[in-house]
């Protein structure tokens, strides 16, 4: 049976568009029809922008007709997590406080993706302000995992991961502060890459924790992840933390293979409540990497166990400061009151959800006089220890691996009443974020217990993306994982 257009990867579609086999409008229409079919079940989108996507696609077709050379992702319909500002298109961060917010400008990543010719299908769901691991904290209802609609897609970029997994977008952008690209990618059976801090501009991302936030690709294969990263990476004068380094060609070395590469299995992560079913797939992944010629050994990073504790002091502290701007005066929701202070507090009481309030309180507490040294400063010092642990490990290994998540996707509602268990689902992801380094999740099969996808996480030192993509690509090609969620064949 021939594939429908929406079933193809981005590089395949862009190739077809560039060769003139199909038009960008035909590709976009195919994905829009697909969206209409499955969106009522999956609820990946907060604001679909089908007409905008068609107009974007028409522009690509005109450019081609005029003889312009198209980029490697031109004509590939995309989605953006709804925390990425888009000029003229509502950007809510899945919060009531930004319910009617239409940004007057676009994030640099949104601009770069648009300039590369990717039609915008819409803005996808997330945990409010990217705080969560299941997308259940969205003020607009949860997204369902396309592999089992009774389960969560992970989070916070659950909408983007579910959309890409269900065929409702070919590629997407998420953001990752402490796992929010990698964990949902792992739980939805797609590829998700968190770039090195500073490699991708944060300009126009609605800030959660500014020392950790990074935008990155969510795609169906590693080659697409490399191409999307290529599109968004690189210096941006509008972001003072943006790195000046030249951007390498991320696709150039994909085929090089990993013979002789030294890969470390992080001992601590494999001990952290990782389910038997995930461990089984992970062990097989290790054998595949060995078969490909990598030298795999165990490595101990003792401070890993403190990752979650450190993260939940630093991230809420930064969030409490970043979210102070939502006071009902300049933009977003306003609940009127007789005086300004009551207006501020009523607006914030009505506009933020429970998890966001919890983080604001935690963060405000950590930063308050008398507790700053005991909590915030101590967490910053411990953060340095994590980085040093990584530095030591990278003296002996080129890259490190772990499962992407300790379990497969959990049931809707299962962890909602217990924030601490929810926080623990990022145990594999948080350390690399604290170290400012890059990491990605690649599918490594489905669980024998529940048939849900399992992901493997590749971690590299800062700016090690070329090596990471090469290893991920070699692994992906050898595993040849081609299972699809049941909804894939729904028509
Ligand atoms: N799940 C983590 C949290 O709740 C990470 C979120 C993220 O990376 N945006 O903070």
Short mmCIF file of C-alpha atoms and ligand atoms in Angstrom, two decimals:
data_model
loop_
_atom_site.label_atom_id
_atom_site.label_comp_id
_atom_site.label_asym_id
_atom_site.label_seq_id
_atom_site.Cartn_x
_atom_site.Cartn_y
_atom_site.Cartn_z
CA UNK A 1 0.00 0.00 0.00
CA UNK A 2 1.38 3.40 -0.85
CA UNK A 3 1.87 5.77 2.05
CA UNK A 4 -0.32 8.81 2.46
CA UNK A 5 1.58 12.08 2.38
CA UNK A 6 1.17 12.79 6.10
CA UNK A 7 2.87 9.47 6.92
CA UNK A 8 6.23 10.54 5.51
CA UNK A 9 9.09 12.11 7.40
CA UNK A 10 10.08 15.72 6.84
CA UNK A 11 13.16 15.06 4.71
CA UNK A 12 11.16 12.70 2.48
CA UNK A 13 8.41 15.27 1.98
CA UNK A 14 10.80 18.15 1.39
CA UNK A 15 12.58 15.98 -1.20
CA UNK A 16 9.29 15.31 -2.99
CA UNK A 17 8.33 18.99 -2.92
CA UNK A 18 11.75 20.08 -4.20
CA UNK A 19 11.62 17.49 -6.99
CA UNK A 20 8.19 18.73 -8.02
CA UNK A 21 6.52 15.35 -7.32
CA UNK A 22 4.00 16.98 -4.99
CA UNK A 23 3.18 20.54 -4.04
CA UNK A 24 3.57 21.99 -0.57
CA UNK A 25 -0.18 22.66 -0.64
CA UNK A 26 -0.92 18.97 -1.28
CA UNK A 27 1.34 17.94 1.60
CA UNK A 28 -0.21 20.50 3.93
CA UNK A 29 -3.77 19.52 2.95
CA UNK A 30 -2.98 15.88 3.67
CA UNK A 31 -1.80 16.72 7.19
CA UNK A 32 -4.79 19.01 7.80
CA UNK A 33 -7.23 16.24 6.81
CA UNK A 34 -5.35 13.94 9.15
CA UNK A 35 -5.62 16.53 11.94
CA UNK A 36 -9.35 16.75 11.46
CA UNK A 37 -9.60 12.96 11.73
CA UNK A 38 -7.67 12.37 14.94
CA UNK A 39 -7.63 15.68 16.82
CA UNK A 40 -11.01 15.00 18.53
CA UNK A 41 -9.38 11.91 20.14
CA UNK A 42 -5.87 13.22 20.78
CA UNK A 43 -6.46 16.91 21.61
CA UNK A 44 -2.92 17.92 20.70
CA UNK A 45 -3.75 21.46 19.53
CA UNK A 46 -4.79 24.54 21.47
CA UNK A 47 -4.96 26.81 18.43
CA UNK A 48 -5.03 25.17 15.00
CA UNK A 49 -4.05 27.51 12.17
CA UNK A 50 -5.00 25.50 9.07
CA UNK A 51 -5.62 28.57 6.90
CA UNK A 52 -2.28 30.04 7.84
CA UNK A 53 -0.63 26.68 6.97
CA UNK A 54 -2.28 26.68 3.54
CA UNK A 55 -1.15 30.24 2.88
CA UNK A 56 2.41 29.37 3.99
CA UNK A 57 2.35 26.34 1.66
CA UNK A 58 1.14 28.42 -1.27
CA UNK A 59 4.10 30.74 -0.76
CA UNK A 60 6.48 27.77 -0.98
CA UNK A 61 4.86 26.58 -4.19
CA UNK A 62 5.13 30.07 -5.69
CA UNK A 63 8.78 30.32 -4.67
CA UNK A 64 9.46 27.00 -6.34
CA UNK A 65 7.58 28.03 -9.48
CA UNK A 66 9.69 31.20 -9.54
CA UNK A 67 12.83 29.04 -9.60
CA UNK A 68 13.96 29.64 -6.01
CA UNK A 69 16.01 26.88 -4.44
CA UNK A 70 14.08 25.37 -1.54
CA UNK A 71 15.63 24.52 1.84
CA UNK A 72 15.81 20.94 3.18
CA UNK A 73 12.55 21.25 5.12
CA UNK A 74 10.56 23.53 2.82
CA UNK A 75 6.93 22.47 2.61
CA UNK A 76 7.03 20.32 5.76
CA UNK A 77 4.04 21.19 7.98
CA UNK A 78 5.01 21.88 11.58
CA UNK A 79 3.57 22.64 14.95
CA UNK A 80 4.96 24.90 17.66
CA UNK A 81 4.46 24.38 21.38
CA UNK A 82 2.15 27.10 22.62
CA UNK A 83 4.85 28.68 24.75
CA UNK A 84 6.67 29.93 21.63
CA UNK A 85 5.44 33.39 20.69
CA UNK A 86 3.92 33.76 17.23
CA UNK A 87 3.02 37.21 15.95
CA UNK A 88 -0.73 37.48 15.43
CA UNK A 89 -1.41 33.92 16.63
CA UNK A 90 -2.67 33.39 20.18
CA UNK A 91 0.05 32.12 22.52
CA UNK A 92 -1.39 31.01 25.85
CA UNK A 93 1.30 28.89 27.55
CA UNK A 94 -1.79 26.73 28.32
CA UNK A 95 -2.63 29.22 31.05
CA UNK A 96 -5.83 31.13 31.71
CA UNK A 97 -3.72 34.16 32.52
CA UNK A 98 -2.70 34.37 28.84
CA UNK A 99 -6.01 33.16 27.45
CA UNK A 100 -6.36 36.01 24.98
CA UNK A 101 -2.73 36.92 24.48
CA UNK A 102 -1.78 37.60 20.88
CA UNK A 103 1.94 38.39 20.75
CA UNK A 104 3.07 41.43 18.76
CA UNK A 105 6.26 39.58 17.75
CA UNK A 106 7.52 36.06 17.00
CA UNK A 107 10.15 34.03 18.81
CA UNK A 108 13.40 33.71 16.87
CA UNK A 109 12.84 29.93 16.57
CA UNK A 110 9.35 30.51 15.12
CA UNK A 111 10.77 33.01 12.65
CA UNK A 112 13.59 30.71 11.59
CA UNK A 113 11.23 27.78 11.05
CA UNK A 114 8.86 29.97 9.02
CA UNK A 115 11.74 31.40 6.98
CA UNK A 116 12.86 27.83 6.21
CA UNK A 117 9.45 27.24 4.63
CA UNK A 118 7.63 25.11 7.20
CA UNK A 119 3.88 25.83 7.13
CA UNK A 120 2.47 26.44 10.63
CA UNK A 121 -0.41 24.03 11.43
CA UNK A 122 -1.02 25.44 14.88
CA UNK A 123 0.06 25.76 18.47
CA UNK A 124 0.21 22.62 20.56
CA UNK A 125 -0.83 21.85 24.11
CA UNK A 126 1.48 21.75 27.15
CA UNK A 127 1.47 21.80 30.90
CA UNK A 128 0.70 25.36 32.00
CA UNK A 129 3.91 27.41 31.62
CA UNK A 130 5.69 24.09 30.84
CA UNK A 131 5.42 22.99 34.46
CA UNK A 132 4.64 19.31 34.48
CA UNK A 133 5.38 15.91 32.99
CA UNK A 134 2.01 14.80 31.64
CA UNK A 135 0.30 17.76 29.88
CA UNK A 136 -2.51 17.31 32.42
CA UNK A 137 -1.66 20.70 33.94
CA UNK A 138 -2.96 22.49 30.84
CA UNK A 139 -5.79 24.90 31.65
CA UNK A 140 -7.46 23.66 28.47
CA UNK A 141 -7.63 19.92 29.20
CA UNK A 142 -5.07 17.16 28.71
CA UNK A 143 -3.64 15.70 25.51
CA UNK A 144 -3.98 11.92 25.08
CA UNK A 145 -1.16 9.57 24.15
CA UNK A 146 -1.80 8.38 20.57
CA UNK A 147 -0.61 4.89 21.54
CA UNK A 148 -3.32 4.58 24.22
CA UNK A 149 -5.80 7.38 24.65
CA UNK A 150 -6.21 6.56 28.35
CA UNK A 151 -2.60 7.44 29.01
CA UNK A 152 -0.69 10.71 29.19
CA UNK A 153 1.68 11.74 26.37
CA UNK A 154 4.25 12.98 28.88
CA UNK A 155 5.07 16.64 29.24
CA UNK A 156 5.36 19.39 29.20
CA UNK A 157 5.64 19.35 25.36
CA UNK A 158 2.99 16.58 25.23
CA UNK A 159 0.93 18.28 22.52
CA UNK A 160 3.86 18.54 20.10
CA UNK A 161 4.98 14.94 20.80
CA UNK A 162 1.45 13.54 20.42
CA UNK A 163 0.84 15.55 17.22
CA UNK A 164 4.03 14.23 15.60
CA UNK A 165 3.31 10.66 16.79
CA UNK A 166 -0.31 10.71 15.56
CA UNK A 167 0.54 12.20 12.15
CA UNK A 168 -1.06 15.56 12.92
CA UNK A 169 2.23 17.36 12.26
CA UNK A 170 5.35 16.13 10.52
CA UNK A 171 7.78 17.93 12.82
CA UNK A 172 7.37 20.12 15.88
CA UNK A 173 9.18 22.30 18.33
CA UNK A 174 9.03 21.77 22.06
CA UNK A 175 10.88 23.36 24.94
CA UNK A 176 12.88 21.54 27.56
CA UNK A 177 13.72 22.95 30.99
CA UNK A 178 14.13 19.66 32.81
CA UNK A 179 13.05 17.00 30.33
CA UNK A 180 10.03 18.47 28.58
CA UNK A 181 11.16 17.51 25.08
CA UNK A 182 12.86 14.19 25.84
CA UNK A 183 10.32 12.67 28.23
CA UNK A 184 7.21 13.18 26.01
CA UNK A 185 9.19 12.12 22.93
CA UNK A 186 10.13 8.91 24.77
CA UNK A 187 6.57 8.29 25.92
CA UNK A 188 5.09 8.89 22.44
CA UNK A 189 7.68 6.88 20.46
CA UNK A 190 9.23 9.82 18.59
CA UNK A 191 12.60 11.60 18.57
CA UNK A 192 13.17 14.63 20.84
CA UNK A 193 16.33 16.69 21.18
CA UNK A 194 17.27 19.19 23.88
CA UNK A 195 20.12 21.33 22.54
CA UNK A 196 23.05 22.67 24.54
CA UNK A 197 22.02 25.70 26.60
CA UNK A 198 22.71 28.79 24.49
CA UNK A 199 22.76 27.01 21.14
CA UNK A 200 19.18 27.95 20.33
CA UNK A 201 17.76 31.42 20.97
CA UNK A 202 15.31 31.85 23.84
CA UNK A 203 14.03 35.14 22.46
CA UNK A 204 10.25 34.95 22.39
CA UNK A 205 9.90 31.81 24.48
CA UNK A 206 7.61 32.49 27.42
CA UNK A 207 10.11 32.11 30.25
CA UNK A 208 9.87 29.35 32.86
CA UNK A 209 13.42 28.95 34.25
CA UNK A 210 15.73 31.12 32.20
CA UNK A 211 18.98 29.35 33.09
CA UNK A 212 17.55 26.03 31.82
CA UNK A 213 14.97 26.69 29.06
CA UNK A 214 15.87 25.55 25.53
CA UNK A 215 13.71 24.95 22.45
CA UNK A 216 14.36 21.89 20.32
CA UNK A 217 13.00 19.46 17.71
CA UNK A 218 10.40 16.74 18.09
CA UNK A 219 10.40 14.58 14.96
CA UNK A 220 9.75 11.07 13.62
CA UNK A 221 13.38 10.31 12.88
CA UNK A 222 16.91 11.41 13.69
CA UNK A 223 17.60 12.96 10.29
CA UNK A 224 14.64 15.30 10.73
CA UNK A 225 15.88 16.20 14.21
CA UNK A 226 19.25 17.17 12.69
CA UNK A 227 17.56 19.29 10.02
CA UNK A 228 15.26 21.07 12.48
CA UNK A 229 18.18 21.73 14.81
CA UNK A 230 20.11 23.16 11.87
CA UNK A 231 17.21 25.51 11.19
CA UNK A 232 16.93 26.92 14.71
CA UNK A 233 20.52 26.81 16.03
CA UNK A 234 22.92 29.73 15.96
CA UNK A 235 23.65 33.07 17.49
CA UNK A 236 20.85 35.55 18.10
CA UNK A 237 21.77 39.05 19.25
CA UNK A 238 18.32 39.30 20.87
CA UNK A 239 19.25 36.66 23.48
CA UNK A 240 22.20 37.59 25.69
CA UNK A 241 22.81 33.93 26.62
CA UNK A 242 23.00 32.88 22.97
CA UNK A 243 26.38 31.38 22.05
CA UNK A 244 28.48 33.03 19.34
CA UNK A 245 29.92 29.71 18.09
CA UNK A 246 29.58 28.77 14.42
CA UNK A 247 26.97 26.07 13.80
CA UNK A 248 28.31 22.80 12.35
CA UNK A 249 26.49 20.75 9.71
CA UNK A 250 24.40 18.38 11.85
CA UNK A 251 23.51 16.03 9.00
CA UNK A 252 27.02 15.71 7.54
CA UNK A 253 28.25 12.95 9.83
CA UNK A 254 25.06 10.97 10.36
CA UNK A 255 26.31 8.06 8.26
CA UNK A 256 29.76 7.85 9.81
CA UNK A 257 28.94 5.03 12.22
CA UNK A 258 30.04 4.64 15.81
CA UNK A 259 32.84 2.10 15.61
CA UNK A 260 35.18 2.72 18.55
CA UNK A 261 32.95 5.30 20.24
CA UNK A 262 33.12 5.07 24.03
CA UNK A 263 29.66 4.97 25.59
CA UNK A 264 28.98 5.09 29.33
CA UNK A 265 25.86 3.63 30.91
CA UNK A 266 24.96 5.84 33.86
CA UNK A 267 24.80 3.50 36.82
CA UNK A 268 22.66 5.77 38.99
CA UNK A 269 19.90 6.19 36.42
CA UNK A 270 19.52 2.50 35.81
CA UNK A 271 18.90 2.08 39.53
CA UNK A 272 16.30 4.84 39.93
CA UNK A 273 13.04 2.92 39.93
CA UNK A 274 13.36 1.98 36.28
CA UNK A 275 10.69 -0.58 35.42
CA UNK A 276 11.63 -4.11 34.39
CA UNK A 277 10.05 -3.62 30.96
CA UNK A 278 12.08 -0.45 30.29
CA UNK A 279 15.27 -2.14 31.53
CA UNK A 280 14.75 -5.02 29.09
CA UNK A 281 14.55 -2.70 26.06
CA UNK A 282 17.45 -0.65 27.38
CA UNK A 283 19.68 -3.72 27.74
CA UNK A 284 18.89 -4.68 24.16
CA UNK A 285 19.77 -1.16 23.08
CA UNK A 286 23.16 -1.55 24.74
CA UNK A 287 23.79 -4.77 22.78
CA UNK A 288 22.88 -2.99 19.55
CA UNK A 289 25.37 -0.22 20.29
CA UNK A 290 28.04 -2.84 21.06
CA UNK A 291 27.24 -4.66 17.83
CA UNK A 292 27.78 -1.36 16.00
CA UNK A 293 31.31 -1.26 17.40
CA UNK A 294 30.87 1.02 20.41
CA UNK A 295 32.77 0.23 23.60
CA UNK A 296 30.16 0.31 26.32
CA UNK A 297 31.08 0.55 29.99
CA UNK A 298 29.41 1.57 33.23
CA UNK A 299 30.02 5.00 34.71
CA UNK A 300 29.10 6.34 38.10
CA UNK A 301 27.90 9.92 38.57
CA UNK A 302 27.23 10.10 42.31
CA UNK A 303 25.51 13.51 42.30
CA UNK A 304 22.87 12.34 39.82
CA UNK A 305 20.68 11.26 42.68
CA UNK A 306 20.37 14.90 43.73
CA UNK A 307 19.25 16.13 40.32
CA UNK A 308 15.54 16.34 41.10
CA UNK A 309 16.14 18.02 44.48
CA UNK A 310 18.41 20.64 42.94
CA UNK A 311 16.10 21.24 39.99
CA UNK A 312 13.06 21.76 42.20
CA UNK A 313 14.85 24.54 44.05
CA UNK A 314 16.39 26.31 41.05
CA UNK A 315 13.56 26.03 38.52
CA UNK A 316 10.76 27.27 40.84
CA UNK A 317 13.01 30.10 42.09
CA UNK A 318 13.52 31.34 38.55
CA UNK A 319 9.85 30.74 37.75
CA UNK A 320 8.66 32.77 40.73
CA UNK A 321 10.66 35.69 39.43
CA UNK A 322 9.72 35.23 35.74
CA UNK A 323 6.01 34.89 36.49
CA UNK A 324 5.88 38.08 38.56
CA UNK A 325 5.13 39.96 35.33
CA UNK A 326 1.59 38.55 35.13
CA UNK A 327 -0.13 41.15 37.28
CA UNK A 328 -3.12 42.07 35.17
CA UNK A 329 -1.78 45.47 34.14
CA UNK A 330 -0.01 45.23 30.83
CA UNK A 331 -1.36 42.11 29.13
CA UNK A 332 -3.31 38.94 29.73
CA UNK A 333 -6.16 38.37 32.14
CA UNK A 334 -7.37 41.09 34.52
CA UNK A 335 -9.87 40.61 37.33
CA UNK A 336 -10.91 44.09 38.40
CA UNK A 337 -10.94 45.14 42.04
CA UNK A 338 -11.27 48.42 43.96
CA UNK A 339 -7.49 48.83 44.38
CA UNK A 340 -4.41 47.77 42.46
CA UNK A 341 -3.08 45.23 44.96
CA UNK A 342 -6.37 43.34 45.15
CA UNK A 343 -6.58 43.49 41.35
CA UNK A 344 -3.09 41.92 41.14
CA UNK A 345 -3.85 39.19 43.60
CA UNK A 346 -7.32 38.38 42.24
CA UNK A 347 -5.89 38.19 38.73
CA UNK A 348 -3.13 35.84 39.81
CA UNK A 349 -5.46 33.74 41.95
CA UNK A 350 -7.83 33.26 39.03
CA UNK A 351 -5.26 33.06 36.25
CA UNK A 352 -2.75 30.47 37.49
CA UNK A 353 -3.43 26.77 38.01
CA UNK A 354 -2.51 24.76 41.11
CA UNK A 355 0.90 23.52 39.92
CA UNK A 356 2.02 26.98 38.84
CA UNK A 357 0.98 28.41 42.19
CA UNK A 358 2.86 25.63 43.97
CA UNK A 359 6.04 26.52 42.05
CA UNK A 360 5.64 30.26 42.67
CA UNK A 361 5.29 29.61 46.39
CA UNK A 362 8.22 27.19 46.48
CA UNK A 363 10.41 29.60 44.55
CA UNK A 364 9.43 32.66 46.54
CA UNK A 365 10.23 30.76 49.72
CA UNK A 366 13.65 29.64 48.44
CA UNK A 367 14.59 33.18 47.45
CA UNK A 368 13.35 34.92 50.57
CA UNK A 369 15.74 36.51 53.05
CA UNK A 370 17.04 33.93 55.48
CA UNK A 371 16.36 30.98 53.17
CA UNK A 372 18.27 32.12 50.08
CA UNK A 373 21.61 30.78 51.34
CA UNK A 374 20.16 27.61 52.74
CA UNK A 375 18.20 26.64 49.63
CA UNK A 376 18.89 28.62 46.46
CA UNK A 377 22.61 29.19 46.92
CA UNK A 378 23.17 25.63 48.10
CA UNK A 379 21.28 24.31 45.09
CA UNK A 380 23.49 26.39 42.79
CA UNK A 381 26.60 24.92 44.41
CA UNK A 382 25.22 21.40 44.04
CA UNK A 383 24.47 22.22 40.40
CA UNK A 384 28.18 22.81 39.91
CA UNK A 385 28.92 19.40 41.42
CA UNK A 386 26.64 17.77 38.85
CA UNK A 387 28.51 19.53 36.06
CA UNK A 388 31.80 18.35 37.52
CA UNK A 389 30.51 14.78 37.68
CA UNK A 390 29.69 15.00 33.98
CA UNK A 391 33.10 16.50 33.18
CA UNK A 392 34.80 13.58 34.90
CA UNK A 393 32.64 11.05 33.04
CA UNK A 394 33.41 12.68 29.68
CA UNK A 395 37.13 12.21 30.27
CA UNK A 396 36.53 8.49 29.73
CA UNK A 397 33.45 8.44 27.50
CA UNK A 398 32.30 10.21 24.33
CA UNK A 399 28.68 9.95 25.29
CA UNK A 400 26.46 8.62 28.04
CA UNK A 401 23.19 6.72 27.83
CA UNK A 402 20.21 5.96 30.03
CA UNK A 403 16.54 5.17 29.55
CA UNK A 404 14.66 8.36 28.57
CA UNK A 405 12.15 7.80 31.33
CA UNK A 406 11.89 5.28 34.19
CA UNK A 407 8.52 3.94 33.00
CA UNK A 408 6.32 3.96 29.92
CA UNK A 409 3.44 6.44 29.68
CA UNK A 410 1.29 6.30 32.81
CA UNK A 411 -2.50 6.40 33.05
CA UNK A 412 -4.32 9.71 32.88
CA UNK A 413 -4.85 10.95 36.44
CA UNK A 414 -2.46 8.42 38.01
CA UNK A 415 0.09 10.93 39.33
CA UNK A 416 -2.00 14.06 39.39
CA UNK A 417 -2.66 14.05 43.12
CA UNK A 418 0.95 13.32 44.01
CA UNK A 419 3.33 16.01 42.72
CA UNK A 420 6.42 14.27 44.07
CA UNK A 421 5.87 11.11 42.02
CA UNK A 422 5.18 13.29 39.01
CA UNK A 423 8.47 15.15 39.59
CA UNK A 424 10.32 11.83 39.70
CA UNK A 425 9.34 10.98 36.15
CA UNK A 426 12.07 13.42 34.99
CA UNK A 427 14.80 11.77 37.02
CA UNK A 428 16.69 10.69 33.89
CA UNK A 429 16.47 14.08 32.19
CA UNK A 430 17.10 16.75 34.80
CA UNK A 431 20.87 16.27 35.35
CA UNK A 432 21.83 17.15 31.75
CA UNK A 433 19.63 20.23 31.94
CA UNK A 434 21.38 21.39 35.10
CA UNK A 435 24.72 20.83 33.38
CA UNK A 436 23.61 22.92 30.38
CA UNK A 437 24.50 20.05 28.05
CA UNK A 438 22.68 18.37 25.17
CA UNK A 439 20.66 15.16 25.22
CA UNK A 440 18.11 13.41 23.05
CA UNK A 441 15.57 10.62 23.19
CA UNK A 442 15.24 8.02 20.43
CA UNK A 443 12.67 5.19 20.31
CA UNK A 444 14.09 1.84 21.38
CA UNK A 445 11.06 -0.43 21.04
CA UNK A 446 7.83 -1.05 22.91
CA UNK A 447 7.35 -2.51 26.37
CA UNK A 448 6.52 -6.21 26.67
CA UNK A 449 4.11 -5.33 29.46
CA UNK A 450 1.88 -2.68 27.96
CA UNK A 451 2.96 -2.23 24.33
CA UNK A 452 3.85 1.41 24.99
CA UNK A 453 6.99 3.01 23.51
CA UNK A 454 10.31 3.06 25.36
CA UNK A 455 13.02 5.62 24.63
CA UNK A 456 16.78 5.66 25.06
CA UNK A 457 18.50 8.91 26.04
CA UNK A 458 21.85 9.90 24.53
CA UNK A 459 23.77 12.57 26.46
CA UNK A 460 26.85 14.51 25.35
CA UNK A 461 28.96 17.39 26.67
CA UNK A 462 27.97 20.95 25.71
CA UNK A 463 28.03 21.39 21.91
CA UNK A 464 28.43 17.64 21.34
CA UNK A 465 25.34 17.48 19.11
CA UNK A 466 27.21 16.18 16.04
CA UNK A 467 28.46 13.09 17.93
CA UNK A 468 25.10 12.62 19.61
CA UNK A 469 23.17 12.72 16.32
CA UNK A 470 25.65 10.33 14.71
CA UNK A 471 25.19 7.79 17.51
CA UNK A 472 21.42 8.21 17.56
CA UNK A 473 21.26 7.78 13.79
CA UNK A 474 23.41 4.62 13.80
CA UNK A 475 21.23 3.18 16.55
CA UNK A 476 17.99 4.10 14.80
CA UNK A 477 19.10 2.57 11.50
CA UNK A 478 20.16 -0.68 13.15
CA UNK A 479 17.05 -1.05 15.30
CA UNK A 480 14.72 -0.10 12.42
CA UNK A 481 11.83 0.49 14.83
CA UNK A 482 8.76 0.97 12.70
CA UNK A 483 5.84 0.25 15.04
CA UNK A 484 3.14 2.91 14.92
CA UNK A 485 0.38 3.82 17.37
CA UNK A 486 -2.95 2.07 16.66
CA UNK A 487 -4.45 5.44 15.70
CA UNK A 488 -1.98 5.63 12.78
CA UNK A 489 -4.22 3.41 10.68
CA UNK A 490 -7.50 5.05 11.76
CA UNK A 491 -9.27 6.62 8.82
N1 LIG B 1 8.63 18.13 34.17
C1 LIG B 1 9.58 19.09 34.60
C2 LIG B 1 8.87 20.16 35.38
O1 LIG B 1 7.76 19.99 35.69
C3 LIG B 1 10.30 19.66 33.42
C4 LIG B 1 9.48 20.65 32.71
C5 LIG B 1 10.16 21.23 31.52
O2 LIG B 1 11.19 20.75 31.07
N2 LIG B 1 9.60 22.31 31.02
O3 LIG B 1 9.40 21.17 35.71
#
